[in-house]
Amino acid sequence: MATPASRPLSQTTCGSLLQELQKIWDEIGENDSERDKMLLQLEQECLDIYKRKVEQTRKYKADLHKVLAETEAEFANLVSSLGEHKSFSREKGMLKEQISAMKPVLDELKAKKEDRVKELSEIQLQINYISSEITGSGHSENGVDQLLNWCDLSARMVGKMKSRLEDLQTEKSLRLQKVDSYLKSIHELSVSMSISFKETVAGVHPSLCTPGEGRSKSISNETLAKLTGVIYSLKQEKSLRLQKLQSLGSMLVELWNLMDMPSEEQQKFSHVVRLTSLSVDDVNGKDCLSQNVIDQTEMEAERLNIMKASKLKELVMKRQDMLEEMYRGVHMEVDSETSRGTLISLIESGSVDISDLLASMDAQIARAKEEALSRKEILDKLEKWRFASTEENWLEDYERDDNRFTPVRGAHKNLKRAEKARILVSKIPSMVESLTAKVKAWEAEKGIPFLYDKEPVLKTLEEYNVRRQEREEEKRRAREQKRLQEQLTTEKEAIFGSKPSIKRPLGPSNNNGNSQAGTPMGRRVATPARIGMSSGKERRESVRVAAMTPINFVALAKDDSATKG
């Protein structure tokens, strides 16, 4: 609704104005030509105003078309960059209506673009930060500036950037773990060798010794490479120190063994000796490979080397005593005086290294142990045979004793010993046979005779076999002689009658015919094995002897002498 002030102006028209102009002209007295001229001028001015207005309106229309086209283009660009699948079809209608219809959609896309740019900017910042940590370069904002000019702001790009960020974060995590692992290894190596851990890692990167204070540990390629180099150099140093201490430890053990050092002295450097059996990876004790430990061990080794020279002669003699004792223990020949004289001459002349001499004697002792071990089985069998031979000799003496059955103190013990001795003696032939086979096999393997207290064992066994056969032959002849004597006595008694004998108490009858002599027969004769030896052959021999004896044979004198005996 128009206001009162504007109503008269709106009611004024061109016709009324023209009438008022005509009235004024009449009052002035203008002529027609001037009036026509002025009216023509007014018409031209009105036409110019209309033209300008039309031109301005046409330009405005063109501007609206341009705005609409730009709006559509911007819409298409936003949809494309955001990866949206929206479309906008131009509807029929006024230009302003079309522009107004597109404005909300365009504003929505612009807001979405801003959010997407912000999200991608934050992701890019993190990517740039982690990338700079990995490469070791300074942080840069150029990536964010470039992001604002990117055409691809789609969700696919967001996912791609997030995936890249996750990859970088994973790599950063792995690098941090690797750095921590390297630092742990450096710390262990530093502790074992008593090296300053902080000074070592500070030389790699300051952030490694003071990771706080608003900065994280360096994970750059350069830092990892330097840490790897430090670990390698520390491991090399650790290996060299361990080798040195192992060599010194072995030297200490050798010197202790040479000089029979007391355990109290050895205990001071037991931690060094323990290193000799460990590998590089097993050595992690605090200060166990420090330079101080190496220096102390070197000083101790030097001190023991000085002491060694004065004790080596005593050690050599102890080795010789041990060697001789081993030889005597297995009944081997040893020339003690000559060996000791040779050793003393070598030591006093200084022509031989005492350590080499001790090593040589240790080798001799080792060979002596092997020799003793190879002789052990034979020596055991030999001792059993010697014991059995001793029991055999005792048994022979015991059986020759006519008073062995006399009831005296200890007689029952002798009877038991005799029974055991007979069992043992019965095994002697198999003992000798087995021992002979063992000795021959040993001599065939070694190529030398088996000596026992300087005597060849085979020769001793052969001599024993010969003596045993001789004793057996003597026993056989004695039995034969006794059998003949008993047979002659029986024949004489058959011819001349038996002599009256002293009446004896009733008891078990004796079938051997020895009761006529009035003396108990020997135990060997009464043994079933001994009795069994008078076989049918002996009976045939007795018949033959009886047949050869003349009928008028008189042997009274012999019989009397036998009776007196």
Coordinates of C-alpha atoms in Angstrom, one line a residue:
M1 CA 0.0 0.0 0.0
A2 CA 1.4 3.5 -1.0
T3 CA 2.0 6.1 1.5
P4 CA 0.1 9.5 1.4
A5 CA 3.3 11.3 0.3
S6 CA 3.8 9.0 -2.7
R7 CA 0.2 8.9 -3.8
P8 CA 0.2 12.3 -5.8
L9 CA 3.4 11.3 -7.5
S10 CA 2.0 7.9 -8.6
Q11 CA -1.2 9.6 -9.9
T12 CA 0.8 11.9 -12.1
T13 CA 0.9 10.7 -15.7
C14 CA 2.6 11.8 -18.8
G15 CA -0.6 13.2 -20.3
S16 CA -1.1 15.5 -17.3
L17 CA 2.4 16.6 -17.4
L18 CA 2.1 17.3 -21.1
Q19 CA -1.0 19.4 -20.5
E20 CA 0.7 21.3 -17.8
L21 CA 3.6 21.9 -20.2
Q22 CA 1.2 23.2 -22.9
K23 CA -0.3 25.5 -20.5
I24 CA 3.1 26.9 -19.5
W25 CA 4.0 27.3 -23.1
D26 CA 0.8 29.2 -23.8
E27 CA 1.5 31.5 -21.0
I28 CA 5.1 32.0 -22.3
G29 CA 4.0 32.3 -25.8
E30 CA 6.2 29.7 -27.4
N31 CA 5.7 29.1 -31.1
D32 CA 4.7 25.8 -32.6
S33 CA 8.1 25.1 -34.1
E34 CA 9.8 25.4 -30.7
R35 CA 7.1 23.4 -29.1
D36 CA 7.5 20.6 -31.7
K37 CA 11.2 20.8 -31.3
M38 CA 11.0 20.4 -27.5
L39 CA 8.4 17.6 -27.8
L40 CA 10.6 15.8 -30.2
Q41 CA 13.5 16.2 -27.7
L42 CA 11.3 14.9 -24.9
E43 CA 10.4 11.9 -27.0
Q44 CA 14.0 11.2 -27.8
E45 CA 15.0 11.5 -24.1
C46 CA 12.2 9.1 -23.2
L47 CA 13.3 6.7 -25.8
D48 CA 16.9 6.8 -24.6
I49 CA 15.7 6.1 -21.1
Y50 CA 13.7 3.1 -22.2
K51 CA 16.6 1.8 -24.2
R52 CA 18.9 2.1 -21.3
K53 CA 16.4 0.3 -19.1
V54 CA 15.9 -2.4 -21.6
E55 CA 19.6 -2.8 -21.9
Q56 CA 20.1 -3.0 -18.2
T57 CA 17.3 -5.6 -17.9
R58 CA 18.7 -7.6 -20.7
K59 CA 22.1 -7.6 -19.0
Y60 CA 20.5 -8.6 -15.7
K61 CA 18.9 -11.5 -17.4
A62 CA 22.2 -12.5 -18.9
D63 CA 23.8 -12.2 -15.5
L64 CA 21.0 -14.5 -14.1
H65 CA 21.7 -17.0 -16.8
K66 CA 25.4 -16.8 -16.0
V67 CA 24.7 -17.3 -12.3
L68 CA 22.5 -20.2 -13.0
A69 CA 25.2 -21.7 -15.3
E70 CA 27.8 -21.1 -12.7
T71 CA 25.6 -22.6 -10.0
E72 CA 25.0 -25.7 -12.2
A73 CA 28.8 -25.9 -12.9
E74 CA 29.6 -25.6 -9.2
F75 CA 27.1 -28.2 -8.4
A76 CA 28.6 -30.5 -11.0
N77 CA 32.1 -29.9 -9.6
L78 CA 31.1 -30.5 -6.0
V79 CA 29.2 -33.6 -6.9
S80 CA 32.2 -34.8 -8.9
S81 CA 34.9 -34.0 -6.3
L82 CA 32.8 -35.4 -3.4
G83 CA 32.0 -38.5 -5.4
E84 CA 28.3 -38.0 -5.0
H85 CA 25.7 -39.5 -7.2
K86 CA 23.2 -36.6 -7.1
S87 CA 21.8 -35.0 -10.2
F88 CA 19.9 -31.8 -10.7
S89 CA 17.6 -31.3 -13.7
R90 CA 16.7 -27.7 -14.7
E91 CA 13.0 -27.2 -14.3
K92 CA 10.9 -24.8 -16.4
G93 CA 10.2 -21.5 -14.7
M94 CA 11.7 -18.1 -13.9
L95 CA 15.4 -17.8 -13.7
K96 CA 15.3 -16.5 -10.1
E97 CA 13.2 -19.5 -9.1
Q98 CA 15.6 -21.9 -10.7
I99 CA 18.5 -20.3 -8.9
S100 CA 16.6 -20.2 -5.6
A101 CA 15.8 -23.9 -6.0
M102 CA 19.5 -24.8 -6.5
K103 CA 20.8 -22.7 -3.6
P104 CA 20.0 -25.1 -0.7
V105 CA 21.4 -28.1 -2.5
L106 CA 24.5 -26.2 -3.4
D107 CA 24.9 -24.9 0.2
E108 CA 24.6 -28.5 1.5
L109 CA 27.4 -29.7 -0.9
K110 CA 29.6 -26.8 0.1
A111 CA 29.2 -27.7 3.8
K112 CA 30.0 -31.3 3.0
K113 CA 33.0 -30.2 1.1
E114 CA 34.3 -28.1 4.0
D115 CA 33.9 -31.1 6.3
R116 CA 35.6 -33.4 3.9
V117 CA 38.5 -31.0 3.4
K118 CA 38.8 -30.6 7.2
E119 CA 38.8 -34.4 7.7
L120 CA 41.3 -35.0 4.9
S121 CA 43.5 -32.1 6.2
E122 CA 43.7 -33.7 9.7
I123 CA 44.6 -37.1 8.1
Q124 CA 47.2 -35.4 5.9
L125 CA 48.7 -33.6 8.9
Q126 CA 49.2 -36.9 10.7
I127 CA 50.6 -38.5 7.5
N128 CA 53.0 -35.7 7.1
Y129 CA 54.0 -35.9 10.8
I130 CA 54.7 -39.6 10.8
S131 CA 56.4 -39.4 7.4
S132 CA 58.7 -36.8 8.7
E133 CA 59.5 -38.9 11.7
I134 CA 60.3 -41.9 9.5
T135 CA 62.4 -39.8 7.0
G136 CA 63.9 -37.7 9.7
S137 CA 63.0 -34.4 7.9
G138 CA 61.2 -31.4 9.5
H139 CA 57.4 -31.2 9.7
S140 CA 55.8 -29.5 6.6
E141 CA 52.3 -28.0 6.0
N142 CA 52.7 -28.1 2.2
G143 CA 50.6 -31.3 2.1
V144 CA 47.6 -29.5 3.6
D145 CA 47.9 -26.5 1.2
Q146 CA 48.0 -28.9 -1.7
L147 CA 44.9 -30.7 -0.3
L148 CA 42.8 -27.6 -0.7
N149 CA 43.4 -27.7 -4.4
W150 CA 42.7 -31.4 -4.8
C151 CA 39.7 -32.3 -7.0
D152 CA 39.1 -35.7 -5.4
L153 CA 37.4 -35.3 -2.1
S154 CA 35.4 -38.5 -2.3
A155 CA 34.8 -41.0 0.4
R156 CA 37.1 -43.3 -1.6
M157 CA 39.9 -40.8 -1.2
V158 CA 39.2 -40.5 2.6
G159 CA 39.4 -44.3 2.8
K160 CA 42.6 -44.3 0.9
M161 CA 44.1 -41.6 3.0
K162 CA 43.0 -43.4 6.2
S163 CA 44.5 -46.6 4.9
R164 CA 47.8 -44.9 4.2
L165 CA 47.7 -43.3 7.7
E166 CA 47.0 -46.7 9.3
D167 CA 50.0 -48.2 7.3
L168 CA 52.2 -45.4 8.6
Q169 CA 51.0 -45.8 12.1
T170 CA 51.7 -49.5 11.9
E171 CA 55.1 -48.8 10.6
K172 CA 55.7 -46.3 13.3
S173 CA 54.6 -48.8 15.9
L174 CA 56.9 -51.4 14.5
R175 CA 59.8 -48.9 14.4
L176 CA 59.1 -47.9 18.0
Q177 CA 59.2 -51.6 19.0
K178 CA 62.4 -52.0 17.0
V179 CA 64.0 -49.0 18.7
D180 CA 62.9 -50.3 22.1
S181 CA 64.4 -53.7 21.2
Y182 CA 67.7 -52.1 20.1
L183 CA 67.8 -49.9 23.2
K184 CA 67.2 -53.0 25.3
S185 CA 70.1 -54.8 23.6
I186 CA 72.4 -51.8 24.0
H187 CA 71.4 -51.6 27.7
E188 CA 72.2 -55.3 28.2
L189 CA 75.5 -55.0 26.4
S190 CA 76.4 -51.8 28.2
V191 CA 75.6 -53.3 31.6
S192 CA 77.7 -56.5 30.9
M193 CA 80.7 -54.4 29.8
S194 CA 80.2 -51.5 32.3
I195 CA 79.7 -48.9 29.5
S196 CA 77.6 -45.8 30.0
F197 CA 74.2 -46.5 28.4
K198 CA 73.1 -42.8 28.2
E199 CA 76.3 -41.6 26.6
T200 CA 76.1 -44.4 24.0
V201 CA 72.5 -43.7 22.9
A202 CA 72.9 -40.0 23.2
G203 CA 75.5 -40.2 20.4
V204 CA 72.8 -41.7 18.2
H205 CA 69.9 -39.3 18.9
P206 CA 69.2 -37.1 22.0
S207 CA 65.6 -38.2 22.1
L208 CA 66.6 -41.8 22.9
C209 CA 68.0 -41.0 26.3
T210 CA 65.3 -38.4 27.3
P211 CA 62.2 -39.4 25.3
G212 CA 59.9 -37.2 27.5
E213 CA 59.9 -33.5 27.5
G214 CA 57.2 -33.3 24.7
R215 CA 59.0 -35.3 22.1
S216 CA 59.0 -39.0 21.2
K217 CA 61.8 -41.3 20.4
S218 CA 63.4 -40.9 17.0
I219 CA 62.3 -43.7 14.6
S220 CA 64.0 -42.3 11.5
N221 CA 65.9 -44.5 9.0
E222 CA 69.1 -42.8 10.1
T223 CA 68.5 -43.5 13.8
L224 CA 67.7 -47.2 13.1
A225 CA 70.8 -47.5 11.0
K226 CA 73.0 -45.9 13.8
L227 CA 71.4 -48.2 16.4
T228 CA 72.2 -51.2 14.3
G229 CA 75.8 -50.1 14.0
V230 CA 76.1 -49.4 17.7
I231 CA 74.8 -52.9 18.5
Y232 CA 77.1 -54.5 16.0
S233 CA 80.2 -52.7 17.4
L234 CA 79.1 -53.5 21.0
K235 CA 78.7 -57.2 20.1
Q236 CA 82.1 -57.2 18.5
E237 CA 83.6 -55.6 21.6
K238 CA 81.7 -58.1 23.8
S239 CA 82.9 -61.0 21.8
L240 CA 86.5 -59.8 22.0
R241 CA 86.3 -59.3 25.7
L242 CA 84.7 -62.7 26.2
Q243 CA 87.4 -64.4 24.2
K244 CA 90.1 -62.6 26.2
L245 CA 88.5 -63.6 29.5
Q246 CA 87.9 -67.1 28.4
S247 CA 91.6 -67.4 27.4
L248 CA 92.6 -65.9 30.7
G249 CA 90.2 -68.2 32.6
S250 CA 91.6 -71.3 30.8
M251 CA 95.1 -70.1 31.7
L252 CA 94.1 -69.7 35.4
V253 CA 92.6 -73.2 35.5
E254 CA 95.7 -74.6 34.0
L255 CA 98.0 -72.7 36.4
W256 CA 95.7 -73.7 39.4
N257 CA 95.9 -77.4 38.3
L258 CA 99.6 -77.2 37.8
M259 CA 100.3 -75.6 41.2
D260 CA 97.5 -77.3 43.2
M261 CA 96.2 -73.9 44.3
P262 CA 93.7 -74.0 47.2
S263 CA 90.0 -73.6 46.5
E264 CA 90.0 -70.3 48.4
E265 CA 92.4 -68.7 45.9
Q266 CA 90.4 -70.1 43.0
Q267 CA 87.1 -68.8 44.3
K268 CA 88.2 -65.2 43.8
F269 CA 88.1 -65.7 40.0
S270 CA 85.4 -68.4 39.8
H271 CA 83.2 -65.8 37.9
V272 CA 85.9 -65.7 35.2
V273 CA 86.2 -69.5 35.0
R274 CA 82.5 -69.8 34.5
L275 CA 82.7 -67.7 31.4
T276 CA 84.9 -70.4 29.7
S277 CA 81.9 -72.7 29.1
L278 CA 79.5 -69.9 28.0
S279 CA 78.7 -68.6 24.6
V280 CA 78.4 -64.8 23.8
D281 CA 74.6 -64.9 24.0
D282 CA 74.7 -66.6 27.4
V283 CA 76.8 -63.8 29.1
N284 CA 74.5 -61.1 30.5
G285 CA 75.7 -60.6 34.0
K286 CA 76.4 -57.1 35.3
D287 CA 80.0 -55.9 34.8
C288 CA 81.0 -59.5 34.0
L289 CA 83.0 -58.3 31.0
S290 CA 84.1 -54.9 32.3
Q291 CA 87.6 -53.7 31.7
N292 CA 88.2 -53.8 35.4
V293 CA 87.6 -57.5 35.5
I294 CA 89.9 -58.0 32.5
D295 CA 92.7 -56.0 34.2
Q296 CA 92.4 -57.9 37.5
T297 CA 92.4 -61.3 35.7
E298 CA 95.5 -60.3 33.7
M299 CA 97.2 -59.3 36.9
E300 CA 96.3 -62.6 38.5
A301 CA 97.5 -64.6 35.5
E302 CA 100.8 -62.7 35.5
R303 CA 101.3 -63.3 39.3
L304 CA 100.6 -67.1 38.8
N305 CA 103.0 -67.3 35.9
I306 CA 105.7 -65.9 38.1
M307 CA 104.9 -68.5 40.8
K308 CA 104.8 -71.3 38.3
A309 CA 108.5 -71.4 37.5
S310 CA 109.3 -72.1 41.2
K311 CA 106.8 -74.9 41.5
L312 CA 107.1 -76.7 38.2
K313 CA 110.0 -79.0 39.4
E314 CA 107.8 -80.1 42.3
L315 CA 104.9 -80.6 39.9
V316 CA 107.0 -82.7 37.6
M317 CA 108.1 -85.0 40.4
K318 CA 104.5 -85.3 41.6
R319 CA 103.5 -86.4 38.1
Q320 CA 106.3 -88.9 38.1
D321 CA 105.2 -90.3 41.5
M322 CA 101.6 -90.6 40.1
L323 CA 102.9 -92.4 37.0
E324 CA 105.1 -94.8 39.0
E325 CA 102.2 -95.6 41.4
M326 CA 99.9 -96.3 38.4
Y327 CA 102.5 -98.7 36.9
R328 CA 103.1 -100.4 40.2
G329 CA 99.3 -100.7 40.7
V330 CA 99.0 -102.8 37.6
H331 CA 102.3 -104.7 38.1
M332 CA 104.1 -103.1 35.2
E333 CA 107.9 -102.6 35.1
V334 CA 109.1 -99.0 35.7
D335 CA 112.7 -97.8 36.0
S336 CA 112.2 -95.1 38.7
E337 CA 115.8 -94.0 39.2
T338 CA 116.5 -93.6 35.5
S339 CA 113.3 -91.7 34.8
R340 CA 113.8 -89.3 37.7
G341 CA 117.4 -88.7 36.8
T342 CA 116.4 -87.8 33.2
L343 CA 113.6 -85.4 34.4
I344 CA 116.0 -83.6 36.8
S345 CA 118.6 -83.2 34.0
L346 CA 116.0 -81.8 31.6
I347 CA 114.7 -79.3 34.2
E348 CA 118.2 -78.2 35.3
S349 CA 119.5 -77.8 31.8
G350 CA 116.5 -75.6 30.7
S351 CA 116.5 -77.3 27.3
V352 CA 112.8 -78.1 27.5
D353 CA 109.7 -76.0 28.3
I354 CA 108.3 -77.2 31.6
S355 CA 104.7 -76.8 30.4
D356 CA 105.5 -79.1 27.4
L357 CA 107.2 -81.5 29.8
L358 CA 104.1 -81.5 32.0
A359 CA 101.9 -82.0 29.0
S360 CA 104.0 -84.9 27.9
M361 CA 103.8 -86.5 31.4
D362 CA 100.0 -86.0 31.4
A363 CA 99.9 -87.8 28.1
Q364 CA 102.0 -90.6 29.6
I365 CA 99.6 -90.8 32.6
A366 CA 96.7 -90.9 30.2
R367 CA 98.3 -93.7 28.3
A368 CA 99.1 -95.5 31.6
K369 CA 95.4 -95.2 32.5
E370 CA 94.4 -96.7 29.2
E371 CA 97.0 -99.4 29.6
A372 CA 95.8 -100.1 33.2
L373 CA 92.2 -100.3 31.9
S374 CA 93.2 -102.7 29.1
R375 CA 95.0 -104.9 31.7
K376 CA 92.3 -104.8 34.3
E377 CA 90.3 -107.8 33.2
I378 CA 93.4 -109.9 32.8
L379 CA 94.8 -108.8 36.2
D380 CA 91.5 -109.6 37.9
K381 CA 91.5 -113.1 36.4
L382 CA 95.2 -113.4 37.2
E383 CA 94.6 -112.5 40.9
K384 CA 91.7 -115.1 41.1
W385 CA 94.1 -117.7 39.6
R386 CA 96.8 -116.8 42.0
F387 CA 94.4 -117.1 44.9
A388 CA 93.2 -120.4 43.6
S389 CA 96.8 -121.6 43.3
T390 CA 97.5 -120.6 46.9
E391 CA 94.4 -122.5 48.1
E392 CA 95.6 -125.5 46.0
N393 CA 99.0 -125.5 47.8
W394 CA 97.3 -125.2 51.1
L395 CA 94.9 -128.0 50.3
E396 CA 97.8 -130.3 49.3
D397 CA 99.5 -129.6 52.6
Y398 CA 96.3 -130.0 54.5
E399 CA 95.6 -133.4 52.9
R400 CA 99.2 -134.6 53.7
D401 CA 98.5 -133.9 57.4
D402 CA 97.5 -137.2 59.1
N403 CA 96.2 -135.3 62.1
R404 CA 93.8 -133.2 60.2
F405 CA 90.8 -135.1 61.6
T406 CA 92.0 -134.7 65.2
P407 CA 89.4 -132.8 67.1
V408 CA 91.2 -129.6 68.0
R409 CA 90.2 -125.9 68.1
G410 CA 89.6 -124.6 64.6
A411 CA 89.5 -128.0 62.9
H412 CA 86.0 -127.4 61.6
K413 CA 87.1 -124.1 60.0
N414 CA 89.8 -126.0 58.1
L415 CA 87.3 -128.6 57.0
K416 CA 85.1 -125.8 55.5
R417 CA 88.1 -124.2 53.9
A418 CA 89.1 -127.5 52.4
E419 CA 85.7 -128.0 50.9
K420 CA 85.7 -124.5 49.4
A421 CA 89.3 -125.0 48.2
R422 CA 88.4 -128.3 46.4
I423 CA 85.6 -126.5 44.6
L424 CA 88.0 -123.6 43.7
V425 CA 90.8 -126.0 42.6
S426 CA 88.4 -127.8 40.3
K427 CA 87.9 -124.5 38.4
I428 CA 91.6 -123.9 38.0
P429 CA 91.9 -125.6 34.6
S430 CA 89.1 -123.4 33.1
M431 CA 90.7 -120.4 34.8
V432 CA 94.0 -121.1 33.2
E433 CA 92.5 -121.7 29.9
S434 CA 90.4 -118.5 29.9
L435 CA 93.4 -116.5 31.2
T436 CA 95.7 -117.8 28.6
A437 CA 93.2 -117.0 25.8
K438 CA 92.8 -113.4 27.2
V439 CA 96.5 -112.9 27.4
K440 CA 97.2 -114.2 23.9
A441 CA 94.4 -111.9 22.5
W442 CA 95.9 -108.9 24.4
E443 CA 99.4 -109.6 23.2
A444 CA 98.1 -110.1 19.6
E445 CA 96.4 -106.7 19.8
K446 CA 99.3 -104.8 21.5
G447 CA 102.2 -106.6 19.9
I448 CA 104.1 -106.9 23.2
P449 CA 104.2 -109.6 25.9
F450 CA 102.0 -109.3 28.9
L451 CA 104.3 -108.9 31.9
Y452 CA 103.4 -109.2 35.6
D453 CA 106.2 -107.9 37.9
K454 CA 108.7 -108.3 35.0
E455 CA 107.6 -111.9 34.3
P456 CA 105.7 -113.0 31.1
V457 CA 102.3 -114.2 32.2
L458 CA 102.1 -116.8 29.4
K459 CA 105.4 -118.3 30.5
T460 CA 104.2 -118.4 34.1
L461 CA 101.0 -120.2 33.1
E462 CA 102.9 -122.7 31.0
E463 CA 105.2 -123.4 33.9
Y464 CA 102.2 -123.9 36.1
N465 CA 100.6 -126.3 33.7
V466 CA 103.8 -128.3 33.5
R467 CA 104.1 -128.4 37.3
R468 CA 100.5 -129.3 37.6
Q469 CA 100.9 -132.1 35.2
E470 CA 104.0 -133.3 37.0
R471 CA 102.1 -133.3 40.3
E472 CA 99.2 -135.1 38.8
E473 CA 101.7 -137.7 37.4
E474 CA 103.3 -138.0 40.8
K475 CA 99.9 -138.5 42.4
R476 CA 99.0 -141.1 39.8
R477 CA 102.3 -143.0 40.3
A478 CA 101.8 -142.8 44.1
R479 CA 98.3 -144.2 43.8
E480 CA 99.6 -146.9 41.5
Q481 CA 102.4 -147.8 43.9
K482 CA 100.0 -147.9 46.8
R483 CA 97.6 -150.0 44.9
L484 CA 100.4 -152.5 44.0
Q485 CA 101.5 -152.5 47.6
E486 CA 98.0 -153.2 48.8
Q487 CA 97.6 -155.9 46.2
L488 CA 100.8 -157.6 47.3
T489 CA 99.7 -157.4 50.9
T490 CA 96.4 -158.9 50.0
E491 CA 98.0 -161.8 48.1
K492 CA 100.5 -162.5 50.9
E493 CA 97.6 -162.6 53.3
A494 CA 95.8 -165.0 51.0
I495 CA 98.8 -167.2 50.9
F496 CA 100.2 -167.0 54.4
G497 CA 97.1 -165.8 56.3
S498 CA 96.5 -162.5 57.9
K499 CA 98.2 -161.2 61.0
P500 CA 96.3 -160.8 64.1
S501 CA 95.2 -157.2 64.4
I502 CA 94.3 -155.2 67.4
K503 CA 90.6 -155.3 68.0
R504 CA 89.0 -152.1 67.0
P505 CA 85.6 -150.6 68.0
L506 CA 82.7 -151.4 65.8
G507 CA 82.2 -148.8 63.1
P508 CA 81.7 -148.3 59.4
S509 CA 83.5 -150.9 57.4
N510 CA 86.4 -149.7 55.2
N511 CA 86.5 -151.4 51.8
N512 CA 89.9 -150.0 50.8
G513 CA 91.9 -152.5 52.8
N514 CA 93.8 -149.8 54.7
S515 CA 92.3 -150.8 58.0
Q516 CA 94.9 -153.7 58.3
A517 CA 97.6 -151.1 58.8
G518 CA 95.9 -149.6 61.8
T519 CA 96.3 -146.1 60.4
P520 CA 93.4 -143.9 59.0
M521 CA 93.7 -143.5 55.3
G522 CA 94.4 -140.2 53.7
R523 CA 91.5 -137.9 52.8
R524 CA 92.4 -137.8 49.2
V525 CA 92.3 -141.6 49.0
A526 CA 88.9 -141.6 50.6
T527 CA 87.5 -139.0 48.3
P528 CA 85.0 -140.5 45.8
A529 CA 86.7 -138.8 42.9
R530 CA 90.0 -140.3 44.0
I531 CA 88.4 -143.7 44.5
G532 CA 86.8 -143.7 41.2
M533 CA 90.1 -143.3 39.5
S534 CA 90.9 -147.0 40.3
S535 CA 89.0 -148.2 37.3
G536 CA 88.7 -151.6 35.6
K537 CA 92.1 -150.9 33.9
E538 CA 93.8 -150.9 37.3
R539 CA 92.0 -154.1 38.3
R540 CA 93.3 -155.8 35.1
E541 CA 96.8 -154.6 35.9
S542 CA 96.5 -156.1 39.4
V543 CA 95.5 -159.5 37.9
R544 CA 98.4 -159.3 35.5
V545 CA 100.9 -158.5 38.4
A546 CA 99.4 -161.4 40.5
A547 CA 99.9 -163.8 37.6
M548 CA 103.5 -162.7 37.3
T549 CA 104.2 -163.4 41.0
P550 CA 105.7 -166.9 41.6
I551 CA 103.8 -169.2 43.9
N552 CA 106.8 -169.7 46.2
F553 CA 107.3 -166.0 46.5
V554 CA 108.3 -165.1 50.1
A555 CA 108.1 -161.4 51.2
L556 CA 108.1 -161.8 55.0
A557 CA 110.9 -159.4 55.5
K558 CA 109.1 -156.7 53.4
D559 CA 105.9 -157.4 55.2
D560 CA 107.6 -156.9 58.6
S561 CA 109.2 -153.8 57.5
A562 CA 105.9 -152.5 56.2
T563 CA 104.2 -153.4 59.4
K564 CA 106.9 -151.6 61.4
G565 CA 106.5 -148.6 59.1

